[in-house]
C-alpha positions as semicolon CSV with decimal commas, in nm:
position;residue;x (nm);y (nm);z (nm)
1;P;0,884;-0,194;1,925
2;G;0,727;-0,460;2,142
3;A;0,366;-0,388;2,048
4;V;0,446;-0,418;1,677
5;R;0,639;-0,744;1,729
6;R;0,358;-0,896;1,938
7;F;0,097;-0,797;1,679
8;V;0,301;-0,943;1,391
9;E;0,362;-1,269;1,581
10;T;-0,012;-1,302;1,645
11;Y;-0,085;-1,211;1,283
12;H;0,149;-1,485;1,159
13;A;-0,026;-1,742;1,376
14;R;-0,318;-1,717;1,132
15;P;-0,198;-1,615;0,785
16;A;-0,385;-1,313;0,662
17;A;-0,119;-1,108;0,484
18;R;-0,189;-1,062;0,119
19;P;0,030;-1,300;-0,083
20;G;0,285;-1,114;-0,295
21;L;0,285;-0,807;-0,073
22;T;0,633;-0,873;0,064
23;L;0,771;-0,889;-0,292
24;L;0,607;-0,556;-0,375
25;L;0,737;-0,385;-0,061
26;H;1,091;-0,523;-0,109
27;T;1,087;-0,399;-0,469
28;L;0,982;-0,051;-0,355
29;R;1,253;-0,053;-0,087
30;A;1,523;-0,146;-0,341
31;W;1,404;0,118;-0,587
32;K;1,394;0,382;-0,318
33;E;1,746;0,295;-0,199
34;S;1,877;0,306;-0,558
35;G;1,707;0,640;-0,632
36;R;1,472;0,492;-0,892
37;I;1,182;0,631;-0,686
38;Q;1,198;0,903;-0,424
39;W;0,887;0,859;-0,214
40;V;0,657;0,580;-0,096
41;A;0,318;0,664;0,051
42;I;0,024;0,453;0,160
43;F;-0,343;0,541;0,141
44;T;-0,520;0,345;0,412
45;G;-0,879;0,283;0,506
46;Q;-0,768;0,305;0,868
47;S;-0,819;0,618;1,074
48;N;-0,519;0,778;1,237
49;L;-0,712;0,979;1,496
50;T;-0,581;0,742;1,762
51;G;-0,268;0,630;1,574
52;R;-0,423;0,314;1,430
53;A;-0,315;0,382;1,068
54;T;0,043;0,447;1,174
55;F;0,048;0,134;1,390
56;A;-0,097;-0,086;1,113
57;T;0,150;0,054;0,860
58;R;0,448;-0,002;1,091
59;C;0,326;-0,361;1,148
60;L;0,308;-0,410;0,772
61;E;0,664;-0,279;0,731
62;H;0,790;-0,494;1,019
63;D;0,622;-0,805;0,882
64;A;0,779;-0,750;0,537
65;G;1,121;-0,655;0,674
66;T;1,098;-0,307;0,519
67;R;1,104;-0,084;0,828
68;R;1,029;0,282;0,763
69;L;0,959;0,225;0,392
70;F;0,659;0,458;0,385
71;D;0,739;0,828;0,386
72;E;0,376;0,926;0,425
73;I;0,070;0,755;0,567
74;I;-0,253;0,898;0,430
75;P;-0,539;0,789;0,656
76;I;-0,904;0,778;0,562
77;E;-0,988;1,108;0,733
78;S;-0,737;1,289;0,509
79;C;-0,910;1,183;0,187
80;P;-1,207;1,346;0,017
81;R;-1,525;1,144;-0,029
82;T;-1,724;1,080;-0,343
83;S;-2,070;0,934;-0,382
84;R;-2,118;0,591;-0,531
85;P;-2,415;0,360;-0,565
86;G;-2,503;0,245;-0,217
87;G;-2,302;0,502;-0,026
88;V;-1,979;0,695;-0,018
89;A;-1,627;0,604;-0,133
90;V;-1,289;0,742;-0,034
91;L;-1,118;0,923;-0,322
92;R;-0,741;0,881;-0,354
93;D;-0,613;1,200;-0,517
94;L;-0,255;1,135;-0,626
95;S;-0,192;1,504;-0,698
96;R;-0,133;1,547;-0,325
97;L;0,191;1,350;-0,379
98;S;0,309;1,513;-0,703
99;G;0,181;1,767;-0,952
100;D;0,313;1,546;-1,232
101;P;0,077;1,247;-1,278
102;S;0,346;1,050;-1,465
103;R;0,557;1,043;-1,147
104;V;0,292;0,887;-0,922
105;A;0,152;0,534;-0,923
106;L;-0,104;0,371;-0,696
107;V;-0,168;0,001;-0,647
108;T;-0,527;-0,042;-0,535
109;S;-0,818;-0,281;-0,535
110;E;-1,047;0,014;-0,610
111;P;-0,892;0,189;-0,912
112;R;-1,211;0,374;-1,000
113;F;-1,167;0,587;-0,689
114;A;-0,816;0,710;-0,774
115;I;-0,734;1,019;-0,978
116;N;-0,437;1,219;-1,106
117;G;-0,174;0,949;-1,156
118;C;-0,101;0,601;-1,284
119;V;-0,334;0,350;-1,123
120;I;-0,276;-0,025;-1,115
121;G;-0,580;-0,227;-1,019
122;V;-0,543;-0,553;-0,828
123;P;-0,814;-0,792;-0,710
124;H;-0,968;-0,736;-0,369
125;Y;-0,790;-0,946;-0,111
126;D;-0,984;-1,259;-0,032
127;P;-0,808;-1,487;0,219
128;S;-1,000;-1,786;0,078
129;A;-0,866;-1,732;-0,278
130;P;-0,573;-1,943;-0,399
131;G;-0,245;-1,783;-0,287
132;A;-0,077;-1,829;-0,626
133;E;-0,349;-1,622;-0,794
134;L;-0,292;-1,334;-0,552
135;D;0,088;-1,371;-0,579
136;D;0,050;-1,338;-0,957
137;A;-0,158;-1,019;-0,921
138;L;0,112;-0,840;-0,722
139;A;0,395;-0,985;-0,935
140;N;0,217;-0,841;-1,241
141;C;0,186;-0,516;-1,051
142;V;0,566;-0,507;-1,003
143;R;0,612;-0,559;-1,380
144;L;0,377;-0,268;-1,454
145;L;0,560;-0,048;-1,205
146;E;0,886;-0,133;-1,384
147;C;0,731;0,013;-1,701
148;I;0,609;0,326;-1,522
149;F;0,939;0,384;-1,340
150;P;1,212;0,247;-1,572
151;A;1,562;0,198;-1,433
């Protein structure tokens, strides 16, 4: 769609995509197509009350060349909250995706707010950090996912 293409072109004008993300999304796409995994969902801090979470997710897929990878978009308003020092955090409950915790994995920069599944923590995205360091974090994530979901 035109709006997605225009957004991605603007986005590329000033690099902000997390390094290594395309590798992760391509890996998930290949595994899904081969039957190694059945479902890919995304928990997002975006609201979807006006379609923003769906739009941002579709832009992410378009940018990575993995159109329609995500089977489910779980926006912030669909997640329970939990208290934390200094405020409230969004809890990512993986049991909403599967009753079997061994069949669900989440890659997140906030692993302490995820429950009921395998959780892989990655550093918060900092555009000023060296790209290679962030590439390595998501490449390591792919290796851990290979252990969780063996071929």
